Coordinates of C-alpha atoms in Angstrom, one line a residue:
X1 CA -6.7 -13.4 -12.6
X2 CA -8.7 -10.1 -12.4
X3 CA -12.2 -9.9 -13.7
X4 CA -13.7 -6.4 -14.0
X5 CA -17.3 -5.6 -14.8
X6 CA -17.5 -2.3 -16.7
X7 CA -20.3 0.2 -16.9
X8 CA -23.1 -0.9 -19.2
X9 CA -23.7 1.0 -22.4
X10 CA -26.2 1.5 -25.2
X11 CA -24.2 1.1 -28.4
X12 CA -23.0 -2.4 -29.2
X13 CA -21.3 -1.3 -32.4
X14 CA -19.2 1.2 -30.4
X15 CA -17.7 -1.4 -28.1
X16 CA -17.1 -3.8 -31.0
X17 CA -15.2 -1.1 -32.9
X18 CA -13.0 -0.5 -29.8
X19 CA -12.3 -4.1 -29.2
X20 CA -11.3 -4.8 -32.8
X21 CA -9.7 -1.4 -33.3
X22 CA -6.1 -0.4 -32.7
X23 CA -6.8 0.8 -29.1
X24 CA -6.4 4.2 -27.6
X25 CA -2.6 3.9 -27.8
X26 CA -2.1 1.3 -30.6
X27 CA -1.9 -1.4 -27.9
X28 CA -4.3 -3.9 -29.5
X29 CA -2.7 -6.6 -31.6
X30 CA -4.4 -9.3 -33.7
X31 CA -8.0 -8.8 -32.3
X32 CA -10.1 -12.0 -32.8
X33 CA -12.8 -14.1 -31.3
X34 CA -11.9 -16.9 -28.8
X35 CA -15.5 -17.9 -27.9
X36 CA -19.1 -16.9 -28.4
X37 CA -22.6 -18.0 -27.7
X38 CA -22.6 -19.9 -31.0
X39 CA -19.7 -21.5 -32.8
X40 CA -20.9 -20.0 -36.1
X41 CA -20.6 -16.4 -35.1
X42 CA -18.6 -14.4 -37.7
X43 CA -15.2 -13.0 -36.5
X44 CA -14.4 -9.6 -38.0
X45 CA -10.8 -10.1 -36.9
X46 CA -10.0 -13.3 -38.8
X47 CA -12.7 -13.5 -41.4
X48 CA -12.3 -10.9 -44.2
X49 CA -15.9 -11.3 -45.2
X50 CA -17.2 -10.5 -41.7
X51 CA -17.9 -6.9 -40.7
X52 CA -18.5 -5.2 -37.4
X53 CA -22.2 -4.6 -38.2
X54 CA -22.6 -8.3 -38.9
X55 CA -21.5 -9.1 -35.3
X56 CA -23.5 -6.2 -33.9
X57 CA -26.7 -7.3 -35.5
X58 CA -26.4 -10.9 -34.3
X59 CA -25.7 -9.7 -30.7
X60 CA -28.6 -7.2 -30.8
X61 CA -31.3 -9.5 -32.3
X62 CA -33.0 -10.4 -29.0
X63 CA -33.0 -6.6 -28.1
X64 CA -34.4 -5.6 -31.5
X65 CA -37.1 -8.3 -31.2
X66 CA -38.7 -6.6 -28.2
X67 CA -41.2 -3.8 -28.6
X68 CA -39.5 -0.4 -28.5
X69 CA -41.3 0.5 -25.3
X70 CA -39.8 -2.4 -23.5
X71 CA -36.2 -2.2 -24.8
X72 CA -33.7 -1.4 -22.0
X73 CA -32.0 1.9 -22.4
X74 CA -28.6 0.4 -21.7
X75 CA -28.2 -3.2 -22.8
X76 CA -24.5 -3.6 -23.6
X77 CA -22.6 -5.6 -20.9
X78 CA -18.8 -5.6 -20.8
X79 CA -16.4 -7.8 -18.7
X80 CA -12.6 -7.9 -19.0
X81 CA -10.6 -10.7 -17.6
X82 CA -6.8 -10.2 -17.1
X83 CA -4.1 -12.6 -16.1
X84 CA -1.4 -11.7 -13.6
X85 CA 1.9 -10.5 -15.1
X86 CA 3.8 -13.6 -14.0
X87 CA 1.2 -16.0 -15.3
X88 CA 2.0 -18.0 -18.5
X89 CA 0.5 -16.9 -21.8
X90 CA -2.7 -18.9 -22.2
X91 CA -4.0 -20.3 -25.5
X92 CA -7.1 -19.1 -27.3
X93 CA -8.8 -22.4 -26.3
X94 CA -8.0 -21.7 -22.7
X95 CA -9.2 -18.2 -22.8
X96 CA -12.4 -19.5 -24.6
X97 CA -13.0 -21.8 -21.6
X98 CA -12.4 -19.0 -19.2
X99 CA -14.9 -16.8 -21.1
X100 CA -17.6 -19.5 -20.9
X101 CA -17.0 -20.0 -17.2
X102 CA -17.3 -16.2 -16.6
X103 CA -20.6 -15.7 -18.5
X104 CA -22.0 -18.7 -16.6
X105 CA -20.9 -17.5 -13.2
X106 CA -22.2 -14.0 -13.7
X107 CA -25.6 -15.1 -14.9
X108 CA -25.2 -13.9 -18.5
X109 CA -25.2 -17.5 -19.9
X110 CA -25.7 -20.1 -17.2
X111 CA -24.6 -23.6 -18.1
X112 CA -27.3 -25.6 -19.9
X113 CA -29.5 -22.5 -20.4
X114 CA -30.4 -22.5 -24.1
X115 CA -32.3 -19.2 -23.9
X116 CA -29.5 -17.2 -22.3
X117 CA -28.0 -13.9 -23.5
X118 CA -25.8 -13.6 -26.6
X119 CA -22.2 -12.9 -25.9
X120 CA -18.7 -12.9 -27.6
X121 CA -15.2 -12.9 -26.2
X122 CA -12.5 -10.9 -28.0
X123 CA -8.8 -11.3 -27.4
X124 CA -6.4 -8.5 -28.6
X125 CA -3.5 -9.0 -26.2
X126 CA -1.6 -11.9 -24.6
X127 CA -2.8 -11.3 -21.1
X128 CA -6.5 -10.6 -21.2
X129 CA -9.9 -10.9 -23.0
X130 CA -13.0 -8.8 -23.2
X131 CA -16.5 -10.2 -23.2
X132 CA -19.3 -8.3 -24.8
X133 CA -23.0 -9.3 -24.2
X134 CA -26.4 -7.9 -24.7
X135 CA -28.6 -8.1 -21.6
X136 CA -31.8 -9.4 -23.1
X137 CA -32.2 -13.2 -23.2
X138 CA -33.5 -15.2 -26.2
X139 CA -36.8 -15.5 -24.4
X140 CA -37.1 -11.8 -23.9
X141 CA -36.4 -11.8 -20.2
X142 CA -33.5 -10.1 -18.4
X143 CA -30.6 -12.1 -17.0
X144 CA -30.2 -12.5 -13.2
X145 CA -27.0 -10.6 -12.6
X146 CA -27.2 -10.0 -8.8
X147 CA -23.7 -9.7 -7.3
X148 CA -22.2 -10.4 -10.6
X149 CA -18.8 -8.8 -9.7
X150 CA -18.4 -11.0 -6.6
X151 CA -19.4 -14.1 -8.5
X152 CA -16.9 -13.2 -11.2
X153 CA -14.2 -12.9 -8.5
X154 CA -15.2 -16.2 -6.9
X155 CA -15.0 -18.0 -10.3
X156 CA -11.6 -16.4 -10.9
X157 CA -10.3 -18.0 -7.8
X158 CA -11.4 -21.4 -9.1
X159 CA -9.9 -20.7 -12.5
X160 CA -6.5 -19.8 -10.9
X161 CA -6.5 -23.2 -9.1
X162 CA -7.5 -25.1 -12.2
X163 CA -5.0 -23.5 -14.5
X164 CA -2.2 -23.3 -11.8
X165 CA -2.1 -19.5 -12.1
X166 CA -1.1 -17.0 -9.4
X167 CA -3.6 -17.1 -6.6
X168 CA -5.0 -13.6 -5.9
X169 CA -6.9 -12.6 -2.8
X170 CA -10.6 -11.8 -3.2
X171 CA -11.2 -8.1 -3.1
X172 CA -13.6 -6.3 -0.8
X173 CA -14.3 -3.2 -2.8
X174 CA -11.9 -0.9 -0.8
X175 CA -8.9 -1.1 -3.2
X176 CA -7.8 1.8 -5.3
X177 CA -8.7 1.6 -9.0
X178 CA -6.1 -0.2 -11.0
X179 CA -4.5 1.5 -14.0
X180 CA -6.1 0.7 -17.3
X181 CA -4.3 -1.1 -20.1
X182 CA -4.1 2.2 -22.0
X183 CA -2.6 4.0 -18.9
X184 CA 0.0 1.2 -18.6
X185 CA 0.9 1.3 -22.3
X186 CA 1.2 5.1 -22.1
X187 CA 3.6 4.9 -19.1
X188 CA 5.7 2.3 -20.9
X189 CA 6.0 4.4 -24.0
X190 CA 7.3 7.3 -21.9
X191 CA 9.6 5.0 -19.9
X192 CA 7.7 5.9 -16.7
X193 CA 7.9 3.5 -13.7
X194 CA 4.3 4.3 -12.7
X195 CA 1.2 5.4 -14.5
X196 CA 0.0 9.0 -14.0
X197 CA -2.9 7.6 -11.9
X198 CA -0.4 6.0 -9.5
X199 CA 1.9 9.0 -9.4
X200 CA -1.0 11.3 -8.6
X201 CA -2.2 8.9 -5.9
X202 CA 1.2 9.0 -4.3
X203 CA 1.5 12.8 -4.5
X204 CA -2.0 13.4 -3.1
X205 CA -1.3 11.0 -0.2
X206 CA 1.9 12.8 0.6
X207 CA 0.1 16.1 0.5
X208 CA -2.6 14.9 3.0
X209 CA -0.1 13.2 5.3
X210 CA -0.3 15.0 8.6
X211 CA -2.2 18.0 7.1
X212 CA -4.2 19.9 9.8
X213 CA -6.7 21.5 7.5
X214 CA -8.3 21.5 4.0
X215 CA -6.4 24.7 3.2
X216 CA -3.0 23.2 4.2
X217 CA -3.9 20.1 2.0
X218 CA -4.6 22.2 -1.1
X219 CA -1.5 24.4 -0.4
X220 CA 0.7 21.3 -0.4
X221 CA -1.0 20.0 -3.6
X222 CA -0.2 23.3 -5.3
X223 CA 3.4 23.2 -4.0
X224 CA 3.8 19.8 -5.5
X225 CA 3.3 21.2 -9.0
X226 CA 0.0 19.4 -9.8
X227 CA -2.8 21.0 -11.8
X228 CA -5.8 21.4 -9.5
X229 CA -9.5 22.1 -10.2
X230 CA -11.8 22.5 -7.3
X231 CA -15.5 21.8 -7.7
X232 CA -17.7 24.5 -6.1
X233 CA -21.4 24.2 -5.3
X234 CA -23.8 27.1 -5.9
X235 CA -23.5 27.9 -2.2
X236 CA -19.8 28.5 -2.6
X237 CA -18.8 25.3 -0.7
X238 CA -16.1 23.1 -2.1
X239 CA -17.5 19.7 -2.9
X240 CA -14.6 18.0 -4.7
X241 CA -11.4 18.3 -6.6
X242 CA -9.5 16.9 -9.6
X243 CA -5.8 16.8 -10.2
X244 CA -3.5 16.2 -13.2
X245 CA 0.2 16.0 -14.0
X246 CA 1.3 19.0 -16.1
X247 CA 2.8 16.8 -18.8
X248 CA 0.1 14.1 -19.0
X249 CA -2.1 15.1 -21.9
X250 CA -4.7 13.4 -24.0
X251 CA -4.8 13.3 -27.8
X252 CA -6.3 16.8 -27.9
X253 CA -3.4 18.2 -25.8
X254 CA -5.6 18.7 -22.8
X255 CA -4.5 17.7 -19.2
X256 CA -5.9 14.3 -18.0
X257 CA -7.6 15.0 -14.7
X258 CA -8.6 12.5 -12.0
X259 CA -10.9 13.1 -9.1
X260 CA -9.7 12.1 -5.7
X261 CA -12.2 9.2 -5.5
X262 CA -10.9 7.8 -8.7
X263 CA -7.4 7.7 -7.3
X264 CA -8.4 5.9 -4.1
X265 CA -11.6 5.6 -2.0
X266 CA -10.1 7.5 0.9
X267 CA -8.9 10.4 -1.2
X268 CA -12.2 11.9 -2.0
X269 CA -12.7 15.3 -0.4
X270 CA -15.4 14.2 2.1
X271 CA -13.1 11.3 3.3
X272 CA -10.1 13.6 3.6
X273 CA -12.2 16.0 5.7
X274 CA -12.8 13.2 8.2
X275 CA -9.1 13.4 9.1
X276 CA -9.5 17.1 10.0
X277 CA -12.7 16.9 12.0
X278 CA -12.5 14.0 14.4
X279 CA -15.8 13.0 16.1
X280 CA -16.5 14.9 19.3
X281 CA -16.9 11.6 21.3
X282 CA -13.4 10.4 20.3
X283 CA -11.1 10.1 23.2
X284 CA -7.8 11.7 22.1
X285 CA -4.5 10.3 23.2
X286 CA -1.8 12.4 24.7
X287 CA 0.8 13.6 22.2
X288 CA 2.9 10.6 23.2
X289 CA 6.0 12.7 22.8
X290 CA 9.0 11.4 24.7
X291 CA 10.7 13.5 27.3
X292 CA 13.5 15.2 25.5
X293 CA 16.9 15.1 27.3
X294 CA 18.9 18.3 27.2
X295 CA 21.7 16.6 25.2
X296 CA 19.6 15.9 22.1
X297 CA 18.6 18.5 19.6
X298 CA 15.0 19.7 19.9
X299 CA 14.4 20.6 16.3
X300 CA 15.1 19.2 12.8
X301 CA 14.6 15.8 11.1
X302 CA 16.2 13.8 13.8
X303 CA 14.0 15.2 16.6
X304 CA 10.9 14.6 14.4
X305 CA 12.0 11.0 13.8
X306 CA 12.4 10.3 17.5
X307 CA 8.9 11.7 18.2
X308 CA 7.5 9.6 15.4
X309 CA 9.1 6.5 16.8
X310 CA 7.4 7.1 20.2
X311 CA 4.1 7.7 18.5
X312 CA 4.5 4.6 16.4
X313 CA 5.1 2.6 19.6
X314 CA 1.9 4.0 21.1
X315 CA 0.0 2.9 17.9
X316 CA 1.3 -0.6 18.3
X317 CA -0.2 -0.8 21.8
X318 CA -3.6 0.3 20.4
X319 CA -3.5 -2.1 17.5
X320 CA -2.7 -5.0 19.9
X321 CA -5.2 -4.0 22.6
X322 CA -7.7 -1.5 21.2
X323 CA -11.1 -2.0 19.5
X324 CA -11.5 -2.4 15.8
X325 CA -12.3 1.3 15.1
X326 CA -9.3 2.6 17.0
X327 CA -7.0 0.0 15.5
X328 CA -8.2 0.8 12.0
X329 CA -7.5 4.5 12.7
X330 CA -3.9 3.7 13.8
X331 CA -3.2 1.7 10.6
X332 CA -4.7 4.4 8.4
X333 CA -2.5 7.0 10.1
X334 CA 0.5 4.8 9.9
X335 CA 0.2 5.1 6.1
X336 CA 0.5 8.9 6.5
X337 CA 3.7 8.4 8.5
X338 CA 5.1 6.2 5.8
X339 CA 4.1 8.7 3.1
X340 CA 5.8 11.5 5.1
X341 CA 8.9 9.3 5.7
X342 CA 9.2 8.4 2.0
X343 CA 8.8 12.1 1.1
X344 CA 11.6 13.2 3.4
X345 CA 14.0 10.3 3.1
X346 CA 17.6 10.4 2.0
X347 CA 18.4 9.2 -1.5
X348 CA 19.9 5.8 -0.5
X349 CA 16.6 4.7 1.3
X350 CA 14.1 6.6 -0.8
X351 CA 13.1 3.9 -3.3
X352 CA 12.5 1.2 -0.7
X353 CA 10.5 3.6 1.5
X354 CA 8.5 4.8 -1.5
X355 CA 7.7 1.2 -2.4
X356 CA 6.8 0.5 1.2
X357 CA 4.4 3.4 1.4
X358 CA 3.0 2.5 -2.0
X359 CA 2.3 -1.1 -0.9
X360 CA 1.0 -0.1 2.6
X361 CA -1.7 2.2 1.3
X362 CA -3.8 -0.9 0.4
X363 CA -3.5 -2.0 4.0
X364 CA -4.8 1.3 5.3
X365 CA -8.4 0.7 4.1
X366 CA -11.0 -1.9 5.0
X367 CA -14.7 -2.1 5.7
X368 CA -14.0 -1.5 9.4
X369 CA -14.5 2.2 9.8
X370 CA -11.6 4.1 11.4
X371 CA -12.6 6.1 14.4
X372 CA -10.8 9.4 13.7
X373 CA -9.3 11.3 16.7
X374 CA -7.5 8.3 18.1
X375 CA -4.9 8.7 15.4
X376 CA -3.9 12.2 16.4
X377 CA -0.4 11.3 17.7
X378 CA 0.5 9.5 14.4
X379 CA -0.9 12.3 12.2
X380 CA 1.1 14.8 14.2
X381 CA 4.1 12.7 13.7
X382 CA 3.6 12.7 10.0
X383 CA 3.2 16.5 10.1
X384 CA 6.4 16.8 12.1
X385 CA 8.3 14.7 9.5
X386 CA 7.0 16.9 6.6
X387 CA 7.7 20.2 8.3
X388 CA 11.2 19.2 9.6
X389 CA 12.3 18.8 6.0
X390 CA 14.4 16.2 4.2
X391 CA 16.8 14.1 6.4
X392 CA 20.5 13.6 5.6
X393 CA 21.6 10.0 5.2
X394 CA 24.3 10.3 7.9
X395 CA 24.8 11.4 11.5
X396 CA 21.8 11.7 13.9
X397 CA 19.4 12.2 10.9
X398 CA 20.4 8.9 9.3
X399 CA 20.5 6.9 12.6
X400 CA 17.1 8.1 13.8
X401 CA 15.8 7.3 10.4
X402 CA 17.0 3.7 10.9
X403 CA 15.4 3.7 14.4
X404 CA 12.1 4.9 13.0
X405 CA 12.1 2.5 10.0
X406 CA 12.7 -0.3 12.5
X407 CA 9.7 0.7 14.5
X408 CA 7.5 1.2 11.4
X409 CA 8.6 -2.3 10.2
X410 CA 7.2 -3.7 13.5
X411 CA 4.0 -1.7 13.0
X412 CA 3.5 -3.0 9.4
X413 CA 4.0 -6.6 10.7
X414 CA 1.4 -5.9 13.5
X415 CA -1.0 -4.5 10.9
X416 CA -0.5 -7.6 8.8
X417 CA -1.3 -9.8 11.7
X418 CA -4.4 -7.7 12.7
X419 CA -5.8 -7.8 9.1
X420 CA -5.1 -11.6 8.9
X421 CA -7.2 -12.1 12.1
X422 CA -10.0 -10.1 10.5
X423 CA -9.7 -12.2 7.3
X424 CA -8.7 -9.1 5.3
X425 CA -6.5 -11.1 2.8
X426 CA -5.5 -8.3 0.5
X427 CA -4.7 -5.9 3.3
X428 CA -2.6 -8.4 5.1
X429 CA -0.7 -9.2 2.0
X430 CA -0.1 -5.5 1.3
X431 CA 1.2 -5.0 4.9
X432 CA 3.6 -7.9 4.6
X433 CA 4.9 -6.6 1.3
X434 CA 5.4 -3.2 2.9
X435 CA 7.3 -4.8 5.7
X436 CA 9.7 -6.4 3.2
X437 CA 10.5 -3.1 1.7
X438 CA 11.0 -1.6 5.2
X439 CA 13.3 -4.4 6.1
X440 CA 15.5 -3.6 3.1
X441 CA 15.4 0.1 3.9
X442 CA 16.3 -0.5 7.5
X443 CA 19.4 -2.6 6.5
X444 CA 20.6 0.2 4.3
X445 CA 19.9 3.0 6.8
X446 CA 21.4 1.1 9.8
X447 CA 24.5 -0.2 8.2
X448 CA 26.7 2.8 8.8
X449 CA 25.7 3.6 12.4
X450 CA 25.8 0.0 13.5
X451 CA 29.3 -0.4 11.9
X452 CA 30.6 2.7 13.7
X453 CA 29.2 1.4 17.0
X454 CA 30.9 -2.0 16.5
X455 CA 34.2 -0.2 15.8
X456 CA 33.8 1.8 19.0
X457 CA 33.1 -1.3 21.0
X458 CA 36.1 -3.0 19.6
X459 CA 38.3 -0.1 20.7
X460 CA 37.0 -0.2 24.3
X461 CA 39.7 -1.1 26.9
X462 CA 39.8 -4.8 27.7
X463 CA 38.8 -4.3 31.3
X464 CA 35.7 -2.3 30.1
X465 CA 34.8 -5.1 27.7
X466 CA 35.1 -7.7 30.4
X467 CA 32.9 -5.6 32.7
X468 CA 30.2 -5.3 30.1
X469 CA 30.4 -9.0 29.3
X470 CA 30.0 -9.9 33.0
X471 CA 27.0 -7.5 33.1
X472 CA 25.4 -9.3 30.2
X473 CA 26.0 -12.7 31.9
X474 CA 24.3 -11.5 35.1
X475 CA 21.4 -9.9 33.3
X476 CA 20.9 -12.5 30.6
X477 CA 22.2 -15.8 32.0
X478 CA 20.4 -17.9 29.5
X479 CA 21.2 -15.8 26.4
X480 CA 24.6 -14.3 27.4
X481 CA 26.9 -16.7 25.5
X482 CA 24.9 -16.4 22.3
X483 CA 25.0 -12.6 22.6
X484 CA 28.7 -12.5 23.3
X485 CA 29.3 -14.7 20.2
X486 CA 27.3 -12.4 17.8
X487 CA 29.1 -10.0 15.4
X488 CA 27.0 -7.2 16.9
X489 CA 28.3 -7.7 20.5
X490 CA 30.8 -4.9 20.3
X491 CA 28.0 -2.4 19.4
X492 CA 26.1 -3.5 22.4
X493 CA 29.2 -3.1 24.6
X494 CA 29.6 0.4 23.3
X495 CA 25.9 1.2 24.0
X496 CA 26.1 -0.2 27.5
X497 CA 29.1 2.1 28.1
X498 CA 27.3 5.1 26.7
X499 CA 24.3 4.4 28.9
X500 CA 26.5 4.1 32.0
X501 CA 28.3 7.3 31.3
X502 CA 24.9 9.0 30.8
X503 CA 24.0 8.2 34.4
X504 CA 21.9 5.1 33.8
X505 CA 22.2 1.7 35.4
X506 CA 22.9 -0.7 32.5
X507 CA 21.7 -3.7 34.5
X508 CA 18.3 -2.1 35.0
X509 CA 18.1 -1.2 31.4
X510 CA 19.0 -4.7 30.2
X511 CA 16.5 -6.2 32.6
X512 CA 13.7 -3.9 31.4
X513 CA 14.6 -4.6 27.8
X514 CA 14.5 -8.3 28.1
X515 CA 11.2 -8.3 30.1
X516 CA 9.5 -6.2 27.4
X517 CA 9.7 -9.0 24.8
X518 CA 11.3 -12.4 24.4
X519 CA 14.6 -12.5 22.6
X520 CA 15.0 -16.3 21.8
X521 CA 13.9 -15.9 18.2
X522 CA 15.9 -12.8 17.4
X523 CA 18.3 -13.1 14.5
X524 CA 20.7 -10.8 16.3
X525 CA 19.9 -10.3 20.0
X526 CA 22.7 -7.7 20.3
X527 CA 21.2 -5.6 17.5
X528 CA 17.8 -5.7 19.1
X529 CA 19.2 -4.6 22.5
X530 CA 21.3 -1.8 20.9
X531 CA 18.2 0.0 19.5
X532 CA 16.1 -0.7 22.6
X533 CA 18.8 0.7 25.0
X534 CA 19.7 3.8 22.9
X535 CA 16.0 4.7 22.6
X536 CA 15.0 4.1 26.2
X537 CA 18.2 5.8 27.6
X538 CA 17.7 8.8 25.3
X539 CA 21.2 8.3 23.8
X540 CA 22.0 9.9 20.5
X541 CA 21.1 7.4 17.8
X542 CA 24.2 8.2 15.8
X543 CA 27.2 6.8 17.8
X544 CA 29.7 9.1 16.2
X545 CA 28.1 12.3 17.6
X546 CA 30.2 14.1 20.4
X547 CA 27.7 13.3 23.1
X548 CA 28.1 9.6 22.4
X549 CA 31.8 9.5 22.9
X550 CA 32.4 8.7 26.5
X551 CA 36.2 8.7 26.1
X552 CA 36.1 12.4 25.1
X553 CA 33.2 13.9 27.1
X554 CA 31.1 12.7 30.0
X555 CA 27.7 14.4 29.9
X556 CA 25.8 15.4 33.0
X557 CA 23.7 12.8 34.7
X558 CA 20.4 12.2 33.0
X559 CA 17.1 11.6 34.8
X560 CA 16.6 8.1 36.3
X561 CA 16.2 5.4 33.7
X562 CA 12.8 5.2 32.2
X563 CA 11.1 1.9 31.7
X564 CA 12.1 0.6 28.3
X565 CA 9.3 0.5 25.8
X566 CA 8.8 -2.4 23.6
X567 CA 10.9 -1.4 20.6
X568 CA 10.3 -2.0 17.0
X569 CA 13.7 -3.5 17.0
X570 CA 11.8 -6.7 17.7
X571 CA 11.5 -6.6 14.0
X572 CA 15.0 -8.1 13.9
X573 CA 13.4 -11.3 15.0
X574 CA 11.9 -11.5 11.6
X575 CA 15.1 -10.6 9.7

């Protein structure tokens, strides 16, 4: 249940006309009172003899009774209360009870206070009500409304429990603005999955992902096809911007513009500039770019995805062991990587990745200030993804996409755990939701390369298969029989063969892989080890590339095996 305190106004009759009218987009149906300060209040919706001015005069009586010099300029108070989409449809009596509890909680009409403010609750849809009140009490004093929004939220949590409704997490003021009812109805009429506000927020976030300057940000916005207006101060400095979709028009045929701050708190121009100008005292990390073996391509989407995977791993270490400011910066920058990944993804993973990025943006903001500068590696990774262009869904592009998704899944899970420890309930829930979308995207992206690897492993000579099985028994004596019985064992056998032919010692790689993180809880230990080994040994992610086919070509020896980093394939433990 979502209560929202709206901006106060000065015309009671204007709000009454809106609540009882057809709505901006004809979305209001059967407007009527469900409760009021007095049971005898006339209802213009159900009583043909009652008029809007009748209700307005009664509500305004305490205000009109005051001397003109003491009357408040803005005296109209407005609160909407909306149920969750999956909640049952409540009766008028239930909504009336909810209205009374809300005016009591917010200080408009405390329980047992006979001199409180006058108010009325109007219902014109199944899922919400509007409460209108005048903020002058019967005794001429003003109500005590300190922290009214937080008190309304707290009461909503009690109402959810009492009515067995969906339990929402209490907000902390850092969430993006929700679409209004009118925006949702407009999107439904046009068969749009998301409202213009949500579409604009996604587009602006993708434009800022990895951008190095304000100029690059606005150039990306223009390239995306949005209408852009920049606000300029008398000095000539840019102080803000608004954006609109070309086909989103109001009733006068004019574009509907939204400022960056109305899309999300971190999309205002000053907040965006913080990403471009890190504080001087910030200690910047190294680029965290992995050593690139000669056999792998050094340009294109696959290369960008490998570098992003390495940067994501470094971010995981910081989230686990860094201070709050640096951890918050990594989580915020991870959202940019997700936005860039969604923008450049192949068709078969695009929807899940878009949904993951859409969900994770809520996890990227909290009251803990991100210390910019510590997020350089991730922001560069997002830039690389954007500039490398769209990835194909097959070959090295597709396989490195699966590798990166796997790592970002692990980062989303780490972000959820970090937020949970800080008692950031909404952010933790958003990160977990993003992780579920990433898990689905990973399963789609990894299906083909893992299937090819398994086929290659099954075609290995029997003596090679026996040698690899003996190697696993020596390296993983406690887990070996479980690994050998898994469907993914042939893929691991093929990977061990590839690593050996590339000049690595597979026993060393396996030992390092198992020391980095426990494997007992993994759903598929062989799948976890495949991705760990292919990444740490710098093997091509796509097993069907020429360099991966040891039976056709033996590449020159690679440098000595590097220590295996903790891979996001640990995420398989959660699958």
